[in-house]
Amino acid sequence: MSIDGIGVAYPALRGMGKTQKNNSGTGFADRIANAASVVRDVKPAYETYESANYKIVPNNEIGRFDIYNKQGEKLGVFNYSDIKIRQDSTTGKQFLISEHGTMSYSAMVMDGELKDALQNVMGVETLETVELQGFTLKTHSGTGIQYLVRDGEEGRGGKTLLQSQADIDKYELLAETYLNKYPNLIESKEEAYTWADLEIRGLAQHTDHGIISMGYDGMAYNDNSNYKNNWSISFSGDTYNLFFDWLQSYRESIEELQKFFAWQDMFKSIGSYDKWIWSK
C-alpha cells in the first residue's frame, strides 16, 4: 500500500523539484516536507470485491470498508487504518476489529476467506498481525456461542460471533424461544432476534414467565402475563460485573430470579443499588 502511494506521488515530487530550483527561498527541507504532504493527501482507490461469502464495498472518500455476507446483510464497518489481524493469545483466534469511538466498534472473526478477500481488495500479499488487546473473547453458557466485548464495557454488551452453522441454528432456536414464549412482549421475529442477541451478550435472560434485561446502569423484569409483576432497579459503578458473576452461579434457579426478593441479598451484600420500582 505504501509502494502504491509513493508511486502516485512521485511525478508530483519531480515537478516540485524543477519548480523550486528557480526559487532561492525554498530549501531542501521544505521540498521534502511538501513531498511528504502530497503522499499523505493521496487517497487509496479500492474497488468492490466479492468472494463466495463476502462482499467488500470500499468508500474511498471516507476511508472505510462496508462488509456484507452473501445474503446482503451488513456485517460491519471497518476503517482502512484498522485492517489488520488481531490474534487472541489464549485461543489463537483471529479477529477484524474497527473502533468508531466510545461504546462503538465493529468486530468479526477473521477466517481464511475474509483474510484473502481483504488482501485482494487492498492489493497486498499479507495483512499485519498484532496481539488482541483491550477486548476479551467470552462464551455464552446457554448456547456456547462466543462474543467479543471491549474491556470495561461488559455492561454495554459486545459483538455476537456466529462462526458456524451450528451457532446459527442455536441463535435461531433462542430467537424462536423468545417469540413463542412471550407473545405479549414480542411482536416480531426481528424483536426476537434482538432479544436472543442480548441474551448471548449477557444483557438479557429469559424465564418461564418473562424477560430479565440488564445493563451497566440497571436491570428490569417484564412479565408476559401480568404487568403488575414488573419491576426495575437502577444502580451504578461496577455493580453490573458483580451481579453478572453472581447470576452465573444461580442460573438453575432462574425462575426465582424473576422475583425481586431473590436479588435482595445480593444487592445488600454489595450495597450499590440506587432504587427499585414496582410496576403500578
Short mmCIF file of N, CA and C in Angstrom, two decimals, residues 150-277:
data_model
loop_
_atom_site.label_atom_id
_atom_site.label_comp_id
_atom_site.label_asym_id
_atom_site.label_seq_id
_atom_site.Cartn_x
_atom_site.Cartn_y
_atom_site.Cartn_z
N ARG A 150 -15.47 -5.32 24.60
CA ARG A 150 -14.38 -4.41 24.93
C ARG A 150 -14.23 -4.34 26.44
N ASP A 151 -13.00 -4.46 26.92
CA ASP A 151 -12.72 -4.46 28.35
C ASP A 151 -13.26 -3.19 29.00
N GLY A 152 -13.95 -3.37 30.13
CA GLY A 152 -14.51 -2.24 30.85
C GLY A 152 -15.90 -1.86 30.41
N GLU A 153 -16.41 -2.50 29.33
CA GLU A 153 -17.74 -2.18 28.83
C GLU A 153 -18.65 -3.41 28.83
N GLU A 154 -18.40 -4.32 29.78
CA GLU A 154 -19.19 -5.55 29.83
C GLU A 154 -20.68 -5.26 29.99
N GLY A 155 -21.03 -4.24 30.74
CA GLY A 155 -22.43 -3.91 30.95
C GLY A 155 -23.10 -3.28 29.76
N ARG A 156 -22.33 -3.01 28.71
CA ARG A 156 -22.89 -2.45 27.48
C ARG A 156 -22.94 -3.48 26.37
N GLY A 157 -22.56 -4.70 26.68
CA GLY A 157 -22.66 -5.77 25.69
C GLY A 157 -21.39 -5.94 24.91
N GLY A 158 -21.50 -6.55 23.73
CA GLY A 158 -20.35 -6.82 22.89
C GLY A 158 -20.84 -7.17 21.50
N LYS A 159 -20.07 -8.00 20.78
CA LYS A 159 -20.44 -8.41 19.43
C LYS A 159 -20.58 -9.93 19.39
N THR A 160 -21.78 -10.39 19.04
CA THR A 160 -22.01 -11.82 18.91
C THR A 160 -21.26 -12.35 17.69
N LEU A 161 -20.62 -13.52 17.84
CA LEU A 161 -19.82 -14.11 16.77
C LEU A 161 -20.44 -15.45 16.34
N LEU A 162 -21.15 -15.44 15.24
CA LEU A 162 -21.72 -16.67 14.70
C LEU A 162 -20.70 -17.28 13.75
N GLN A 163 -20.04 -18.37 14.19
CA GLN A 163 -18.89 -18.88 13.47
C GLN A 163 -19.14 -20.18 12.71
N SER A 164 -20.34 -20.72 12.81
CA SER A 164 -20.64 -21.97 12.13
C SER A 164 -22.14 -22.10 11.96
N GLN A 165 -22.56 -23.09 11.19
CA GLN A 165 -23.99 -23.34 11.02
C GLN A 165 -24.61 -23.76 12.34
N ALA A 166 -23.83 -24.45 13.17
CA ALA A 166 -24.33 -24.85 14.49
C ALA A 166 -24.63 -23.62 15.34
N ASP A 167 -23.77 -22.62 15.28
CA ASP A 167 -24.03 -21.37 16.00
C ASP A 167 -25.29 -20.69 15.49
N ILE A 168 -25.45 -20.66 14.18
CA ILE A 168 -26.64 -20.03 13.58
C ILE A 168 -27.90 -20.76 14.02
N ASP A 169 -27.85 -22.09 14.04
CA ASP A 169 -29.01 -22.88 14.45
C ASP A 169 -29.38 -22.60 15.91
N LYS A 170 -28.38 -22.49 16.78
CA LYS A 170 -28.64 -22.20 18.19
C LYS A 170 -29.21 -20.79 18.37
N TYR A 171 -28.70 -19.88 17.60
CA TYR A 171 -29.19 -18.50 17.64
C TYR A 171 -30.65 -18.45 17.18
N GLU A 172 -30.96 -19.16 16.11
CA GLU A 172 -32.34 -19.22 15.60
C GLU A 172 -33.26 -19.84 16.64
N LEU A 173 -32.81 -20.90 17.29
CA LEU A 173 -33.63 -21.58 18.29
C LEU A 173 -33.91 -20.68 19.47
N LEU A 174 -32.91 -19.91 19.90
CA LEU A 174 -33.11 -19.00 21.02
C LEU A 174 -34.10 -17.89 20.64
N ALA A 175 -34.00 -17.39 19.42
CA ALA A 175 -34.94 -16.37 18.95
C ALA A 175 -36.36 -16.93 18.90
N GLU A 176 -36.51 -18.17 18.45
CA GLU A 176 -37.83 -18.81 18.41
C GLU A 176 -38.40 -18.95 19.82
N THR A 177 -37.54 -19.24 20.77
CA THR A 177 -37.98 -19.35 22.17
C THR A 177 -38.58 -18.04 22.63
N TYR A 178 -37.90 -16.94 22.38
CA TYR A 178 -38.42 -15.63 22.76
C TYR A 178 -39.74 -15.33 22.06
N LEU A 179 -39.81 -15.62 20.78
CA LEU A 179 -41.00 -15.29 20.00
C LEU A 179 -42.21 -16.10 20.48
N ASN A 180 -42.01 -17.37 20.78
CA ASN A 180 -43.13 -18.25 21.13
C ASN A 180 -43.57 -18.11 22.59
N LYS A 181 -42.62 -17.81 23.48
CA LYS A 181 -42.95 -17.78 24.90
C LYS A 181 -43.56 -16.46 25.35
N TYR A 182 -43.29 -15.38 24.62
CA TYR A 182 -43.71 -14.07 25.12
C TYR A 182 -44.50 -13.29 24.07
N PRO A 183 -45.67 -13.78 23.68
CA PRO A 183 -46.46 -13.09 22.65
C PRO A 183 -46.92 -11.71 23.07
N ASN A 184 -47.02 -11.45 24.37
CA ASN A 184 -47.46 -10.14 24.83
C ASN A 184 -46.31 -9.14 24.94
N LEU A 185 -45.08 -9.63 24.82
CA LEU A 185 -43.92 -8.77 24.92
C LEU A 185 -43.18 -8.59 23.60
N ILE A 186 -43.26 -9.59 22.74
CA ILE A 186 -42.51 -9.58 21.48
C ILE A 186 -43.48 -9.76 20.32
N GLU A 187 -43.41 -8.82 19.39
CA GLU A 187 -44.38 -8.80 18.29
C GLU A 187 -43.84 -9.32 16.96
N SER A 188 -42.53 -9.45 16.82
CA SER A 188 -41.98 -9.85 15.52
C SER A 188 -40.74 -10.70 15.68
N LYS A 189 -40.37 -11.39 14.61
CA LYS A 189 -39.16 -12.20 14.62
C LYS A 189 -37.92 -11.32 14.79
N GLU A 190 -37.97 -10.10 14.23
CA GLU A 190 -36.84 -9.19 14.37
C GLU A 190 -36.59 -8.85 15.84
N GLU A 191 -37.68 -8.61 16.59
CA GLU A 191 -37.53 -8.35 18.03
C GLU A 191 -36.96 -9.58 18.74
N ALA A 192 -37.42 -10.75 18.33
CA ALA A 192 -36.93 -11.98 18.95
C ALA A 192 -35.44 -12.16 18.71
N TYR A 193 -34.98 -11.85 17.51
CA TYR A 193 -33.54 -11.91 17.21
C TYR A 193 -32.77 -10.96 18.11
N THR A 194 -33.33 -9.77 18.31
CA THR A 194 -32.66 -8.79 19.17
C THR A 194 -32.51 -9.31 20.58
N TRP A 195 -33.57 -9.91 21.13
CA TRP A 195 -33.50 -10.44 22.48
C TRP A 195 -32.54 -11.62 22.58
N ALA A 196 -32.53 -12.47 21.55
CA ALA A 196 -31.58 -13.59 21.54
C ALA A 196 -30.15 -13.07 21.56
N ASP A 197 -29.89 -12.04 20.77
CA ASP A 197 -28.56 -11.44 20.72
C ASP A 197 -28.19 -10.84 22.08
N LEU A 198 -29.15 -10.15 22.72
CA LEU A 198 -28.90 -9.57 24.03
C LEU A 198 -28.58 -10.65 25.07
N GLU A 199 -29.29 -11.77 25.01
CA GLU A 199 -29.03 -12.83 25.99
C GLU A 199 -27.64 -13.42 25.79
N ILE A 200 -27.26 -13.65 24.55
CA ILE A 200 -25.93 -14.20 24.28
C ILE A 200 -24.84 -13.29 24.82
N ARG A 201 -25.06 -11.96 24.74
CA ARG A 201 -24.06 -10.98 25.17
C ARG A 201 -24.18 -10.62 26.65
N GLY A 202 -25.05 -11.33 27.39
CA GLY A 202 -25.14 -11.11 28.83
C GLY A 202 -26.01 -9.96 29.25
N LEU A 203 -26.91 -9.51 28.38
CA LEU A 203 -27.76 -8.37 28.69
C LEU A 203 -29.23 -8.74 28.84
N ALA A 204 -29.54 -10.01 28.80
CA ALA A 204 -30.93 -10.46 28.98
C ALA A 204 -30.93 -11.91 29.44
N GLN A 205 -32.05 -12.32 30.03
CA GLN A 205 -32.24 -13.71 30.43
C GLN A 205 -33.73 -14.02 30.37
N HIS A 206 -34.08 -15.08 29.66
CA HIS A 206 -35.50 -15.45 29.59
C HIS A 206 -35.85 -16.41 30.73
N THR A 207 -37.07 -16.30 31.23
CA THR A 207 -37.58 -17.20 32.27
C THR A 207 -38.88 -17.81 31.75
N ASP A 208 -39.53 -18.62 32.56
CA ASP A 208 -40.78 -19.23 32.11
C ASP A 208 -41.88 -18.19 31.89
N HIS A 209 -41.82 -17.07 32.60
CA HIS A 209 -42.93 -16.14 32.57
C HIS A 209 -42.59 -14.76 32.03
N GLY A 210 -41.32 -14.46 31.83
CA GLY A 210 -40.98 -13.13 31.37
C GLY A 210 -39.51 -12.99 31.03
N ILE A 211 -39.07 -11.75 30.92
CA ILE A 211 -37.72 -11.46 30.47
C ILE A 211 -37.03 -10.53 31.47
N ILE A 212 -35.83 -10.91 31.89
CA ILE A 212 -34.97 -10.04 32.69
C ILE A 212 -34.00 -9.35 31.74
N SER A 213 -33.95 -8.04 31.78
CA SER A 213 -32.98 -7.29 30.98
C SER A 213 -32.03 -6.58 31.93
N MET A 214 -30.80 -6.37 31.50
CA MET A 214 -29.78 -5.83 32.40
C MET A 214 -28.76 -5.03 31.62
N GLY A 215 -28.07 -4.13 32.32
CA GLY A 215 -27.05 -3.32 31.69
C GLY A 215 -26.20 -2.62 32.72
N TYR A 216 -25.36 -1.70 32.27
CA TYR A 216 -24.39 -1.06 33.16
C TYR A 216 -25.05 -0.18 34.21
N ASP A 217 -26.31 0.26 33.97
CA ASP A 217 -26.93 1.20 34.91
C ASP A 217 -28.21 0.69 35.55
N GLY A 218 -28.54 -0.59 35.33
CA GLY A 218 -29.75 -1.11 35.97
C GLY A 218 -30.24 -2.40 35.35
N MET A 219 -31.34 -2.89 35.88
CA MET A 219 -31.95 -4.11 35.35
C MET A 219 -33.45 -4.04 35.57
N ALA A 220 -34.18 -4.88 34.84
CA ALA A 220 -35.64 -4.85 34.93
C ALA A 220 -36.20 -6.22 34.58
N TYR A 221 -37.42 -6.46 35.06
CA TYR A 221 -38.14 -7.68 34.70
C TYR A 221 -39.49 -7.28 34.11
N ASN A 222 -39.83 -7.90 32.97
CA ASN A 222 -41.13 -7.70 32.34
C ASN A 222 -41.84 -9.03 32.22
N ASP A 223 -43.03 -9.11 32.81
CA ASP A 223 -43.81 -10.33 32.84
C ASP A 223 -44.71 -10.42 31.61
N ASN A 224 -44.79 -11.60 31.02
CA ASN A 224 -45.59 -11.76 29.81
C ASN A 224 -47.08 -11.72 30.09
N SER A 225 -47.51 -12.17 31.27
CA SER A 225 -48.94 -12.31 31.57
C SER A 225 -49.49 -11.21 32.44
N ASN A 226 -48.69 -10.72 33.40
CA ASN A 226 -49.22 -9.77 34.38
C ASN A 226 -48.21 -8.64 34.58
N TYR A 227 -48.53 -7.47 34.04
CA TYR A 227 -47.60 -6.35 34.13
C TYR A 227 -47.39 -5.89 35.57
N LYS A 228 -48.28 -6.27 36.48
CA LYS A 228 -48.12 -5.88 37.87
C LYS A 228 -46.93 -6.58 38.53
N ASN A 229 -46.43 -7.60 37.88
CA ASN A 229 -45.24 -8.30 38.39
C ASN A 229 -43.94 -7.65 37.90
N ASN A 230 -44.06 -6.64 37.07
CA ASN A 230 -42.86 -5.98 36.54
C ASN A 230 -42.12 -5.21 37.64
N TRP A 231 -40.80 -5.11 37.51
CA TRP A 231 -40.01 -4.31 38.43
C TRP A 231 -38.73 -3.84 37.73
N SER A 232 -38.09 -2.86 38.32
CA SER A 232 -36.82 -2.37 37.77
C SER A 232 -35.94 -1.86 38.90
N ILE A 233 -34.63 -1.88 38.65
CA ILE A 233 -33.64 -1.41 39.62
C ILE A 233 -32.64 -0.54 38.87
N SER A 234 -32.22 0.55 39.48
CA SER A 234 -31.12 1.34 38.91
C SER A 234 -29.91 1.23 39.83
N PHE A 235 -28.74 1.13 39.22
CA PHE A 235 -27.51 1.06 40.01
C PHE A 235 -26.38 1.73 39.25
N SER A 236 -25.22 1.80 39.86
CA SER A 236 -24.10 2.49 39.24
C SER A 236 -22.80 1.78 39.59
N GLY A 237 -21.71 2.31 39.09
CA GLY A 237 -20.40 1.75 39.40
C GLY A 237 -20.17 0.41 38.72
N ASP A 238 -19.48 -0.50 39.43
CA ASP A 238 -19.15 -1.81 38.87
C ASP A 238 -20.19 -2.86 39.23
N THR A 239 -21.39 -2.42 39.58
CA THR A 239 -22.41 -3.36 40.03
C THR A 239 -22.73 -4.41 38.98
N TYR A 240 -22.77 -4.00 37.70
CA TYR A 240 -23.10 -4.96 36.65
C TYR A 240 -22.18 -6.17 36.69
N ASN A 241 -20.88 -5.95 36.76
CA ASN A 241 -19.94 -7.07 36.76
C ASN A 241 -20.15 -7.97 37.97
N LEU A 242 -20.42 -7.38 39.13
CA LEU A 242 -20.64 -8.17 40.33
C LEU A 242 -21.90 -9.02 40.22
N PHE A 243 -22.98 -8.42 39.74
CA PHE A 243 -24.22 -9.18 39.68
C PHE A 243 -24.20 -10.17 38.52
N PHE A 244 -23.46 -9.86 37.42
CA PHE A 244 -23.36 -10.81 36.32
C PHE A 244 -22.64 -12.07 36.77
N ASP A 245 -21.55 -11.91 37.53
CA ASP A 245 -20.85 -13.07 38.07
C ASP A 245 -21.76 -13.87 38.99
N TRP A 246 -22.54 -13.16 39.79
CA TRP A 246 -23.46 -13.82 40.72
C TRP A 246 -24.53 -14.59 39.96
N LEU A 247 -24.98 -14.02 38.86
CA LEU A 247 -26.03 -14.66 38.07
C LEU A 247 -25.58 -16.00 37.50
N GLN A 248 -24.30 -16.10 37.12
CA GLN A 248 -23.81 -17.35 36.53
C GLN A 248 -23.95 -18.53 37.50
N SER A 249 -23.91 -18.25 38.78
CA SER A 249 -24.00 -19.31 39.78
C SER A 249 -25.44 -19.68 40.13
N TYR A 250 -26.40 -18.88 39.67
CA TYR A 250 -27.79 -19.10 40.05
C TYR A 250 -28.71 -19.35 38.86
N ARG A 251 -28.14 -19.73 37.71
CA ARG A 251 -28.98 -19.93 36.54
C ARG A 251 -29.96 -21.09 36.71
N GLU A 252 -29.62 -22.05 37.54
CA GLU A 252 -30.54 -23.17 37.75
C GLU A 252 -31.79 -22.72 38.51
N SER A 253 -31.70 -21.58 39.18
CA SER A 253 -32.85 -21.05 39.92
C SER A 253 -33.44 -19.83 39.22
N ILE A 254 -33.34 -19.81 37.90
CA ILE A 254 -33.72 -18.62 37.16
C ILE A 254 -35.17 -18.24 37.35
N GLU A 255 -36.06 -19.22 37.60
CA GLU A 255 -37.47 -18.87 37.78
C GLU A 255 -37.68 -18.05 39.04
N GLU A 256 -36.84 -18.25 40.04
CA GLU A 256 -36.93 -17.44 41.24
C GLU A 256 -36.36 -16.05 41.00
N LEU A 257 -35.43 -15.95 40.07
CA LEU A 257 -34.75 -14.69 39.85
C LEU A 257 -35.64 -13.65 39.18
N GLN A 258 -36.78 -14.07 38.63
CA GLN A 258 -37.69 -13.08 38.06
C GLN A 258 -38.42 -12.30 39.16
N LYS A 259 -38.34 -12.80 40.39
CA LYS A 259 -38.95 -12.11 41.52
C LYS A 259 -37.91 -11.24 42.20
N PHE A 260 -38.27 -10.05 42.51
CA PHE A 260 -37.28 -9.10 43.04
C PHE A 260 -36.64 -9.57 44.33
N PHE A 261 -37.41 -10.22 45.21
CA PHE A 261 -36.85 -10.59 46.51
C PHE A 261 -35.65 -11.50 46.37
N ALA A 262 -35.54 -12.24 45.26
CA ALA A 262 -34.42 -13.15 45.07
C ALA A 262 -33.11 -12.39 44.92
N TRP A 263 -33.19 -11.11 44.56
CA TRP A 263 -31.99 -10.31 44.35
C TRP A 263 -31.60 -9.51 45.59
N GLN A 264 -32.47 -9.43 46.56
CA GLN A 264 -32.23 -8.53 47.68
C GLN A 264 -30.94 -8.84 48.44
N ASP A 265 -30.71 -10.12 48.71
CA ASP A 265 -29.50 -10.48 49.46
C ASP A 265 -28.24 -10.09 48.69
N MET A 266 -28.28 -10.32 47.36
CA MET A 266 -27.13 -9.99 46.55
C MET A 266 -26.87 -8.48 46.57
N PHE A 267 -27.91 -7.68 46.39
CA PHE A 267 -27.72 -6.23 46.37
C PHE A 267 -27.35 -5.69 47.74
N LYS A 268 -27.86 -6.32 48.79
CA LYS A 268 -27.47 -5.89 50.13
C LYS A 268 -25.99 -6.15 50.37
N SER A 269 -25.51 -7.26 49.84
CA SER A 269 -24.11 -7.62 50.07
C SER A 269 -23.15 -6.68 49.36
N ILE A 270 -23.54 -6.14 48.20
CA ILE A 270 -22.65 -5.23 47.51
C ILE A 270 -23.04 -3.78 47.75
N GLY A 271 -24.22 -3.57 48.29
CA GLY A 271 -24.64 -2.24 48.73
C GLY A 271 -24.56 -1.16 47.68
N SER A 272 -24.99 -1.45 46.45
CA SER A 272 -24.85 -0.41 45.43
C SER A 272 -26.02 -0.38 44.44
N TYR A 273 -27.22 -0.39 44.93
CA TYR A 273 -28.31 -0.06 44.02
C TYR A 273 -28.99 1.20 44.53
N ASP A 274 -29.40 2.03 43.59
CA ASP A 274 -29.93 3.34 43.94
C ASP A 274 -31.40 3.26 44.34
N LYS A 275 -32.19 2.53 43.55
CA LYS A 275 -33.61 2.41 43.88
C LYS A 275 -34.21 1.27 43.08
N TRP A 276 -35.33 0.77 43.58
CA TRP A 276 -36.07 -0.21 42.81
C TRP A 276 -37.51 0.22 42.74
N ILE A 277 -38.16 -0.15 41.64
CA ILE A 277 -39.52 0.32 41.37
C ILE A 277 -40.39 -0.85 40.96
#
